[in-house]
């Protein structure tokens, strides 16, 4: 399957063609060499026929350009890592022979993990967002288990334990007495209750019965039971509980529902929900004083203690201490204070119930075990662990089976930084870095030079050699040279003798390679954890946890990662900065670190103001450090680090910032022109209002700042040039219509963010998101869902200045007033799109491809040529290298770069240039990580891997020898002729 | 010296009519213009004039603006010398009753260069609500004194163009036509000779090229023989 290569559209790249030609001639040489000298005469005709056949084969080969991977190349330049996400529910499988752990996660995933290694045995990914959120996971019984997920209607699914196959599925949607009376019932609105109340609904699965528990304010609790396999409704009970209101805090400790009401004189109610013996189950009241004694202060917080027994905990004194209550006919409060931040779990050993208290302090995790009822310590079950990857854990599942050797407890830990770890006998069996399932920001950074090259670099250090003061400097330089050469010689000797070179703090393989293909991926995750992943094998080199941070805005996890200094400025170390917000105060923070080693540089800096906008200043300081310009919520400008203020002020005239306020629909532009070297001043130069009555800004897409455009224009069929409108300051603003009249409209504005000039605007009627936009060079590709035709479409815009260029050397947003010519076209895209990004190369000579992450798990490499808006609909209007228009974009299976390595729930694609002009590095992230490299115009600057070096050496040698021989022969002949 | 300069102009540009279908309703706009001529981060806006666009679809507008006083011209020149920006604030009231404030700016030297001739472009969305106001100058940058003391403003209203849709109809028609032609058997081929027979010509050319390239001794031998005679 992998080796099948099919027709790939030839692109107009000259080097590709050249390379092909050479390949063809080589093939001919090798094939025809044995034929030529021997066959003559009567079989000559046959020979020509054979030759003709060969030419035809070669011709077919010419069109059959291979882009795809061969089977032996699988995994050679790509890797994939699978994740499940942060644990929500977990359960040990004690039934089947192959021991495993079933987990349900916040990323809407149900998976089985190998108990011994932590590897994923199988994984099922649910719907995105609310529709796939998992509400309950049942215990494991005879080879299957049940999950409840989704909103309205909720879906109940039964799964096969061994394979992860779905056994049954049924929706809970039929019971809605009020709605059934209503004449307007649609599938989407059908349900039990409004979306706001959905969080109150509780689910409980026990012994093959699913209980749906709905507290109704000031009235009672409705418990509906279903058979979890068939979906058959078993019974419907209503339990009177008039004390439940909006401010009652209710939790489920099955079979009890515990509700805490009131603040100062709080009362805890407990109702047995499934007790069928009593006709009217009555709640049992416990006052807060009976739990804590007198003197406890609110607010109180009620929590379920996970595990095998119905136990709840109440914390008091601002979460300083808490106590537990064992639910039962009469609730039993345990009169023992537990430290507030302890996480609790109840496990069972034989018939005994054991309370596990997990505390984390100074890097040490302690699990203390107590008998639940009597609070007797059980030191043989208590464990302590110090491990760098376990930070502030909670036990999410635990089993203590009695074996011949004694009791072995296994605890599954879920840590604050989303790590999943299995603890056995105070030993960490495995740990999984699940923070990588939710990546927020990515940068790909070049690796530093090797130590040998660094030594040479120091030898010719610029600063020292410029110094021309005094003649002794020459001697010092000479000395330095001698020293470094002696060192080099020693290193050479050592390697020749097979002795180990002295250990250095840098890993030997983490150095820049010749083609710049080996790089470091720096990722920021939603958990506030940073990772450095090398690209060759996907190995995690370093990790850093930045405590107590969150996304910059309230409703998104957006954090920004800036590369302040790359690895090219030896001896200065590379520097990255993370810009985020503090979790408690919401004020901005900047965290600087070395992206290669993962060492914090200046650590966490609290800014003391809220960040509205930030950007990397284009002008570096003397130490090649690019500073970050930050605009705070009160429109004041700051620079990080502060010493770079003068540098920022010096380029203030040409520095602009823009902000977008989604709630007000206002985009504003600021100029730093009035800045002084001591103080930066921003003043507003333009403001644009997208009236929130009609539309809501959903996306703002700018161009990649490192992008280079190689070609200024496009040659038309009549040999004239159409110049591209290449405005680096152009930004695409996508808004979606709101309200009834404009609900299904999609607006796209192209805005110059320096001058505030609108360049183009466009509206799609009856279209909706998700919208994915790629903005590059002079074109824009975006996908949306067409409601009218019910399909995903891709539209492209291309901007041209016209037949003349306004300024041939430099583009100025302020001087250009002429609006560009906009070419546009739309195509049908037959699959659903998750994310989209363009390839990028160092010089921009290579043609652009668009990487499209598909909902089916594939990553499609789509040549831009296929979405070229100038594809002619009329076959007579043909241009060079432009394919005639076809409404549907064909999906070639060999353009799927991740072949069978499907990736789920892709949230973004990051592309980065490599040292080779032909090659672009692609990193796809989401639930899974996938890394590969693509060559949009084929690898025109590298020889093929299977290039026949011996053949070319033999051919060359033969040519050289034969030329000498013939020269000799020719001179002899000439001599003979002269004698005649 | 305050002069009231009133001019009415009707702009009916053809490109606007072409996209007019994307505008749901026609509407009017009432624009009050304020400008800042001070060279300071905090602008001091003074009134510049009023513009009424009576129909956004046709772009017909009435402009009433105050002229510039000599002191203001000096200020403008100072702004231009300092390479600073002339800032314009537009408060637009639209047919729906909403009022929004827009801000635009232009390097002051461009206004001097065009003798106070400027173009005010008002971008509206499909519901005829204003989205952006841009001030443009038709010419380049100078620092000379302007000849005029009066603004000569032209107003343009731009609406969103309709988004592209996949052109399935013409493609199906094309396929249909091809199919019909095939059925009728009269495939009138009007392609050029090369386009029609390239698959025969290209192998032949390659054949010729390759035979001459791979048999150099035959060709060379023949040539040598000719010389010998």
Short mmCIF file of N, CA and C in Angstrom, two decimals, chain A residues 104-225:
data_model
loop_
_atom_site.label_atom_id
_atom_site.label_comp_id
_atom_site.label_asym_id
_atom_site.label_seq_id
_atom_site.Cartn_x
_atom_site.Cartn_y
_atom_site.Cartn_z
N UNK A 104 -10.86 7.36 31.63
CA UNK A 104 -11.68 8.31 30.86
C UNK A 104 -11.09 9.67 31.18
N UNK A 105 -10.86 10.48 30.15
CA UNK A 105 -10.10 11.70 30.37
C UNK A 105 -10.86 12.96 29.97
N UNK A 106 -10.27 14.08 30.33
CA UNK A 106 -10.87 15.38 30.01
C UNK A 106 -10.79 15.69 28.53
N UNK A 107 -9.99 14.96 27.80
CA UNK A 107 -9.91 15.17 26.35
C UNK A 107 -10.95 14.31 25.63
N UNK A 108 -11.94 13.83 26.33
CA UNK A 108 -13.01 12.99 25.76
C UNK A 108 -12.46 11.70 25.16
N UNK A 109 -11.66 11.02 25.93
CA UNK A 109 -11.03 9.80 25.45
C UNK A 109 -11.30 8.70 26.47
N UNK A 110 -11.58 7.51 25.98
CA UNK A 110 -11.60 6.33 26.83
C UNK A 110 -10.48 5.43 26.33
N UNK A 111 -9.64 4.98 27.24
CA UNK A 111 -8.50 4.19 26.79
C UNK A 111 -8.16 3.12 27.81
N UNK A 112 -7.47 2.11 27.34
CA UNK A 112 -6.97 1.07 28.23
C UNK A 112 -5.45 1.18 28.24
N UNK A 113 -4.88 1.26 29.43
CA UNK A 113 -3.43 1.36 29.56
C UNK A 113 -2.89 0.06 30.11
N UNK A 114 -1.74 -0.33 29.59
CA UNK A 114 -1.07 -1.52 30.09
C UNK A 114 -0.61 -1.27 31.52
N UNK A 115 -0.92 -2.21 32.39
CA UNK A 115 -0.59 -2.03 33.81
C UNK A 115 0.92 -1.99 34.03
N UNK A 116 1.65 -2.77 33.26
CA UNK A 116 3.09 -2.90 33.50
C UNK A 116 3.87 -1.73 32.91
N UNK A 117 3.45 -1.29 31.71
CA UNK A 117 4.28 -0.31 31.01
C UNK A 117 3.60 1.05 30.84
N UNK A 118 2.31 1.10 31.00
CA UNK A 118 1.61 2.36 30.80
C UNK A 118 1.31 2.67 29.35
N UNK A 119 1.63 1.73 28.46
CA UNK A 119 1.34 1.96 27.04
C UNK A 119 -0.15 1.87 26.77
N UNK A 120 -0.56 2.55 25.71
CA UNK A 120 -1.98 2.53 25.37
C UNK A 120 -2.28 1.21 24.65
N UNK A 121 -3.20 0.42 25.20
CA UNK A 121 -3.59 -0.82 24.53
C UNK A 121 -4.62 -0.53 23.45
N UNK A 122 -5.61 0.24 23.80
CA UNK A 122 -6.54 0.78 22.80
C UNK A 122 -7.05 2.12 23.28
N UNK A 123 -7.56 2.88 22.35
CA UNK A 123 -8.01 4.22 22.71
C UNK A 123 -9.19 4.58 21.82
N UNK A 124 -10.23 5.12 22.39
CA UNK A 124 -11.37 5.58 21.60
C UNK A 124 -11.57 7.07 21.88
N UNK A 125 -11.64 7.84 20.82
CA UNK A 125 -11.79 9.28 20.95
C UNK A 125 -13.25 9.65 20.70
N UNK A 126 -13.84 10.35 21.64
CA UNK A 126 -15.23 10.76 21.51
C UNK A 126 -15.33 12.07 20.74
N UNK A 127 -16.55 12.56 20.64
CA UNK A 127 -16.81 13.80 19.91
C UNK A 127 -16.06 14.95 20.57
N UNK A 128 -15.82 15.98 19.80
CA UNK A 128 -15.14 17.17 20.31
C UNK A 128 -16.07 17.97 21.23
N UNK A 129 -15.49 18.62 22.19
CA UNK A 129 -16.23 19.59 22.99
C UNK A 129 -17.27 18.96 23.88
N UNK A 130 -18.36 19.66 24.07
CA UNK A 130 -19.35 19.20 25.03
C UNK A 130 -20.02 17.90 24.60
N UNK A 131 -20.19 17.73 23.32
CA UNK A 131 -20.90 16.55 22.81
C UNK A 131 -20.20 15.24 23.16
N UNK A 132 -18.94 15.32 23.52
CA UNK A 132 -18.22 14.09 23.82
C UNK A 132 -17.74 14.01 25.25
N UNK A 133 -18.13 14.99 26.06
CA UNK A 133 -17.62 15.01 27.43
C UNK A 133 -18.12 13.79 28.20
N UNK A 134 -17.22 13.15 28.93
CA UNK A 134 -17.58 11.91 29.62
C UNK A 134 -18.08 12.27 31.02
N UNK A 135 -19.28 11.78 31.35
CA UNK A 135 -19.87 12.10 32.65
C UNK A 135 -19.70 10.97 33.65
N UNK A 136 -19.66 9.74 33.17
CA UNK A 136 -19.55 8.64 34.12
C UNK A 136 -18.88 7.45 33.46
N UNK A 137 -18.16 6.71 34.27
CA UNK A 137 -17.51 5.49 33.82
C UNK A 137 -17.89 4.42 34.83
N UNK A 138 -18.41 3.32 34.35
CA UNK A 138 -18.86 2.29 35.27
C UNK A 138 -17.68 1.43 35.70
N UNK A 139 -17.92 0.65 36.73
CA UNK A 139 -16.92 -0.34 37.11
C UNK A 139 -16.89 -1.44 36.06
N UNK A 140 -15.89 -2.29 36.14
CA UNK A 140 -15.74 -3.33 35.13
C UNK A 140 -16.45 -4.59 35.58
N UNK A 141 -17.27 -5.11 34.73
CA UNK A 141 -17.94 -6.37 35.06
C UNK A 141 -17.95 -7.24 33.81
N UNK A 142 -17.73 -8.48 33.98
CA UNK A 142 -17.64 -9.50 32.94
C UNK A 142 -17.30 -8.99 31.54
N UNK A 143 -16.11 -8.46 31.43
CA UNK A 143 -15.57 -8.16 30.11
C UNK A 143 -16.10 -6.93 29.42
N UNK A 144 -16.88 -6.12 30.08
CA UNK A 144 -17.26 -4.86 29.44
C UNK A 144 -17.47 -3.77 30.49
N UNK A 145 -17.64 -2.57 30.03
CA UNK A 145 -17.94 -1.45 30.92
C UNK A 145 -18.73 -0.41 30.15
N UNK A 146 -19.30 0.52 30.88
CA UNK A 146 -20.25 1.47 30.29
C UNK A 146 -19.75 2.89 30.53
N UNK A 147 -19.93 3.76 29.54
CA UNK A 147 -19.64 5.18 29.73
C UNK A 147 -20.89 5.99 29.40
N UNK A 148 -21.01 7.13 30.02
CA UNK A 148 -22.06 8.09 29.68
C UNK A 148 -21.35 9.35 29.23
N UNK A 149 -21.72 9.85 28.06
CA UNK A 149 -21.06 11.04 27.55
C UNK A 149 -22.04 11.92 26.81
N UNK A 150 -21.60 13.15 26.57
CA UNK A 150 -22.37 14.05 25.73
C UNK A 150 -23.35 14.90 26.50
N UNK A 151 -24.03 15.75 25.77
CA UNK A 151 -24.96 16.67 26.39
C UNK A 151 -26.38 16.20 26.22
N UNK A 152 -27.07 16.81 25.29
CA UNK A 152 -28.47 16.48 25.07
C UNK A 152 -28.61 15.95 23.64
N UNK A 153 -28.93 14.71 23.42
CA UNK A 153 -29.12 13.65 24.39
C UNK A 153 -27.78 13.05 24.81
N UNK A 154 -27.74 12.53 26.02
CA UNK A 154 -26.53 11.87 26.48
C UNK A 154 -26.46 10.48 25.84
N UNK A 155 -25.25 10.06 25.56
CA UNK A 155 -25.08 8.75 24.92
C UNK A 155 -24.50 7.77 25.92
N UNK A 156 -25.11 6.61 25.98
CA UNK A 156 -24.62 5.55 26.85
C UNK A 156 -23.98 4.51 25.96
N UNK A 157 -22.74 4.20 26.24
CA UNK A 157 -22.03 3.24 25.39
C UNK A 157 -21.44 2.14 26.24
N UNK A 158 -21.59 0.93 25.76
CA UNK A 158 -20.97 -0.20 26.43
C UNK A 158 -19.79 -0.64 25.58
N UNK A 159 -18.67 -0.90 26.24
CA UNK A 159 -17.42 -1.20 25.52
C UNK A 159 -16.91 -2.57 25.88
N UNK A 160 -16.29 -3.19 24.91
CA UNK A 160 -15.61 -4.45 25.15
C UNK A 160 -14.27 -4.14 25.82
N UNK A 161 -14.00 -4.82 26.90
CA UNK A 161 -12.83 -4.50 27.68
C UNK A 161 -11.52 -4.84 26.95
N UNK A 162 -11.51 -5.98 26.29
CA UNK A 162 -10.26 -6.47 25.70
C UNK A 162 -9.90 -5.69 24.45
N UNK A 163 -10.87 -5.37 23.63
CA UNK A 163 -10.56 -4.79 22.32
C UNK A 163 -10.94 -3.33 22.23
N UNK A 164 -11.82 -2.87 23.10
CA UNK A 164 -12.28 -1.49 22.99
C UNK A 164 -13.35 -1.30 21.94
N UNK A 165 -13.93 -2.39 21.50
CA UNK A 165 -15.02 -2.26 20.52
C UNK A 165 -16.29 -1.85 21.21
N UNK A 166 -17.11 -1.14 20.49
CA UNK A 166 -18.36 -0.69 21.06
C UNK A 166 -19.36 -1.85 20.99
N UNK A 167 -20.05 -2.10 22.11
CA UNK A 167 -21.00 -3.22 22.13
C UNK A 167 -22.43 -2.72 21.95
N UNK A 168 -22.78 -1.71 22.70
CA UNK A 168 -24.13 -1.13 22.57
C UNK A 168 -23.99 0.38 22.64
N UNK A 169 -24.97 1.03 22.09
CA UNK A 169 -25.03 2.48 22.22
C UNK A 169 -26.48 2.90 22.19
N UNK A 170 -26.88 3.73 23.10
CA UNK A 170 -28.25 4.24 23.06
C UNK A 170 -28.30 5.63 23.67
N UNK A 171 -29.18 6.45 23.18
CA UNK A 171 -29.27 7.80 23.71
C UNK A 171 -30.35 7.93 24.79
N UNK A 172 -30.14 8.83 25.71
CA UNK A 172 -31.20 9.14 26.68
C UNK A 172 -31.87 10.41 26.17
N UNK A 173 -32.98 10.25 25.56
CA UNK A 173 -33.61 11.43 24.98
C UNK A 173 -35.12 11.39 25.05
N UNK A 174 -35.68 10.23 25.39
CA UNK A 174 -37.12 10.11 25.16
C UNK A 174 -37.98 10.74 26.25
N UNK A 175 -37.39 10.92 27.45
CA UNK A 175 -38.28 11.33 28.53
C UNK A 175 -38.29 12.83 28.70
N UNK A 176 -39.24 13.44 28.10
CA UNK A 176 -39.38 14.86 28.31
C UNK A 176 -40.85 15.23 28.19
N UNK A 177 -41.57 15.08 29.26
CA UNK A 177 -43.02 15.25 29.17
C UNK A 177 -43.45 16.64 28.71
N UNK A 178 -42.73 17.70 29.15
CA UNK A 178 -43.17 19.05 28.75
C UNK A 178 -42.95 19.28 27.26
N UNK A 179 -41.78 18.82 26.83
CA UNK A 179 -41.44 19.10 25.44
C UNK A 179 -42.31 18.32 24.48
N UNK A 180 -42.77 17.13 24.90
CA UNK A 180 -43.54 16.32 23.96
C UNK A 180 -44.86 17.01 23.61
N UNK A 181 -45.37 17.82 24.54
CA UNK A 181 -46.59 18.55 24.24
C UNK A 181 -46.35 19.64 23.21
N UNK A 182 -45.17 20.14 23.21
CA UNK A 182 -44.87 21.24 22.31
C UNK A 182 -44.85 20.76 20.87
N UNK A 183 -45.41 21.55 19.95
CA UNK A 183 -45.42 21.11 18.56
C UNK A 183 -44.04 21.18 17.90
N UNK A 184 -43.13 21.92 18.48
CA UNK A 184 -41.83 22.08 17.83
C UNK A 184 -40.80 21.20 18.51
N UNK A 185 -40.56 20.09 17.96
CA UNK A 185 -39.53 19.22 18.54
C UNK A 185 -38.48 18.95 17.48
N UNK A 186 -37.31 19.30 17.80
CA UNK A 186 -36.24 18.96 16.88
C UNK A 186 -35.26 18.09 17.63
N UNK A 187 -34.42 17.44 16.90
CA UNK A 187 -33.47 16.53 17.54
C UNK A 187 -32.48 17.28 18.40
N UNK A 188 -32.13 18.46 17.96
CA UNK A 188 -31.08 19.16 18.69
C UNK A 188 -31.60 19.74 20.00
N UNK A 189 -32.85 20.10 20.05
CA UNK A 189 -33.36 20.73 21.27
C UNK A 189 -34.03 19.73 22.18
N UNK A 190 -34.26 18.53 21.66
CA UNK A 190 -34.94 17.56 22.48
C UNK A 190 -34.07 17.18 23.67
N UNK A 191 -34.63 17.17 24.81
CA UNK A 191 -33.84 16.83 25.98
C UNK A 191 -34.63 17.05 27.23
N UNK A 192 -33.94 16.92 28.32
CA UNK A 192 -34.63 16.95 29.59
C UNK A 192 -34.71 18.34 30.18
N UNK A 193 -33.72 19.11 29.93
CA UNK A 193 -33.55 20.32 30.71
C UNK A 193 -32.70 21.28 29.91
N UNK A 194 -32.66 22.47 30.42
CA UNK A 194 -31.87 23.47 29.72
C UNK A 194 -30.38 23.17 29.90
N UNK A 195 -29.59 23.74 29.02
CA UNK A 195 -28.15 23.51 29.03
C UNK A 195 -27.53 23.99 30.35
N UNK A 196 -28.12 25.04 30.95
CA UNK A 196 -27.52 25.60 32.17
C UNK A 196 -27.60 24.59 33.32
N UNK A 197 -28.64 23.79 33.32
CA UNK A 197 -28.81 22.87 34.44
C UNK A 197 -28.03 21.57 34.25
N UNK A 198 -27.42 21.42 33.10
CA UNK A 198 -26.85 20.12 32.76
C UNK A 198 -25.73 19.72 33.73
N UNK A 199 -25.07 20.71 34.31
CA UNK A 199 -23.97 20.41 35.23
C UNK A 199 -24.50 19.77 36.52
N UNK A 200 -25.76 20.03 36.84
CA UNK A 200 -26.32 19.49 38.07
C UNK A 200 -26.66 18.01 37.95
N UNK A 201 -26.79 17.53 36.75
CA UNK A 201 -27.20 16.15 36.55
C UNK A 201 -26.09 15.22 37.00
N UNK A 202 -26.48 14.19 37.70
CA UNK A 202 -25.48 13.22 38.14
C UNK A 202 -25.83 11.84 37.59
N UNK A 203 -24.80 11.08 37.38
CA UNK A 203 -24.98 9.75 36.82
C UNK A 203 -24.36 8.74 37.75
N UNK A 204 -25.02 7.60 37.84
CA UNK A 204 -24.43 6.54 38.65
C UNK A 204 -24.72 5.21 37.96
N UNK A 205 -23.68 4.41 37.81
CA UNK A 205 -23.85 3.12 37.16
C UNK A 205 -23.46 2.05 38.16
N UNK A 206 -24.36 1.13 38.43
CA UNK A 206 -24.04 0.05 39.35
C UNK A 206 -24.82 -1.19 38.95
N UNK A 207 -24.15 -2.29 38.91
CA UNK A 207 -24.75 -3.60 38.63
C UNK A 207 -25.63 -3.57 37.37
N UNK A 208 -25.12 -2.99 36.33
CA UNK A 208 -25.85 -3.00 35.07
C UNK A 208 -27.03 -2.05 35.02
N UNK A 209 -27.17 -1.20 36.02
CA UNK A 209 -28.26 -0.24 36.00
C UNK A 209 -27.67 1.16 35.99
N UNK A 210 -28.22 1.99 35.13
CA UNK A 210 -27.76 3.37 35.04
C UNK A 210 -28.80 4.26 35.69
N UNK A 211 -28.36 5.06 36.64
CA UNK A 211 -29.27 5.97 37.32
C UNK A 211 -28.96 7.39 36.85
N UNK A 212 -30.01 8.06 36.45
CA UNK A 212 -29.89 9.45 36.03
C UNK A 212 -30.52 10.27 37.15
N UNK A 213 -29.73 11.10 37.79
CA UNK A 213 -30.19 11.80 38.99
C UNK A 213 -30.27 13.28 38.69
N UNK A 214 -31.46 13.81 38.78
CA UNK A 214 -31.65 15.23 38.46
C UNK A 214 -32.24 15.94 39.66
N UNK A 215 -31.49 16.79 40.32
CA UNK A 215 -32.07 17.56 41.42
C UNK A 215 -32.93 18.69 40.84
N UNK A 216 -34.12 18.84 41.35
CA UNK A 216 -35.01 19.92 40.90
C UNK A 216 -35.14 20.91 42.05
N UNK A 217 -34.90 22.16 41.77
CA UNK A 217 -34.85 23.17 42.82
C UNK A 217 -36.18 23.27 43.57
N UNK A 218 -36.07 23.36 44.87
CA UNK A 218 -37.20 23.55 45.78
C UNK A 218 -38.24 22.46 45.66
N UNK A 219 -37.88 21.34 45.12
CA UNK A 219 -38.88 20.30 44.97
C UNK A 219 -38.34 18.94 45.39
N UNK A 220 -37.40 18.43 44.66
CA UNK A 220 -36.93 17.10 45.02
C UNK A 220 -35.93 16.58 44.01
N UNK A 221 -35.79 15.29 44.00
CA UNK A 221 -34.80 14.66 43.13
C UNK A 221 -35.52 13.64 42.27
N UNK A 222 -35.25 13.69 40.99
CA UNK A 222 -35.85 12.72 40.10
C UNK A 222 -34.78 11.70 39.75
N UNK A 223 -35.05 10.44 40.05
CA UNK A 223 -34.09 9.38 39.74
C UNK A 223 -34.73 8.47 38.70
N UNK A 224 -34.10 8.39 37.55
CA UNK A 224 -34.60 7.52 36.51
C UNK A 224 -33.58 6.42 36.31
N UNK A 225 -34.05 5.19 36.30
CA UNK A 225 -33.13 4.07 36.16
C UNK A 225 -33.33 3.39 34.81
#
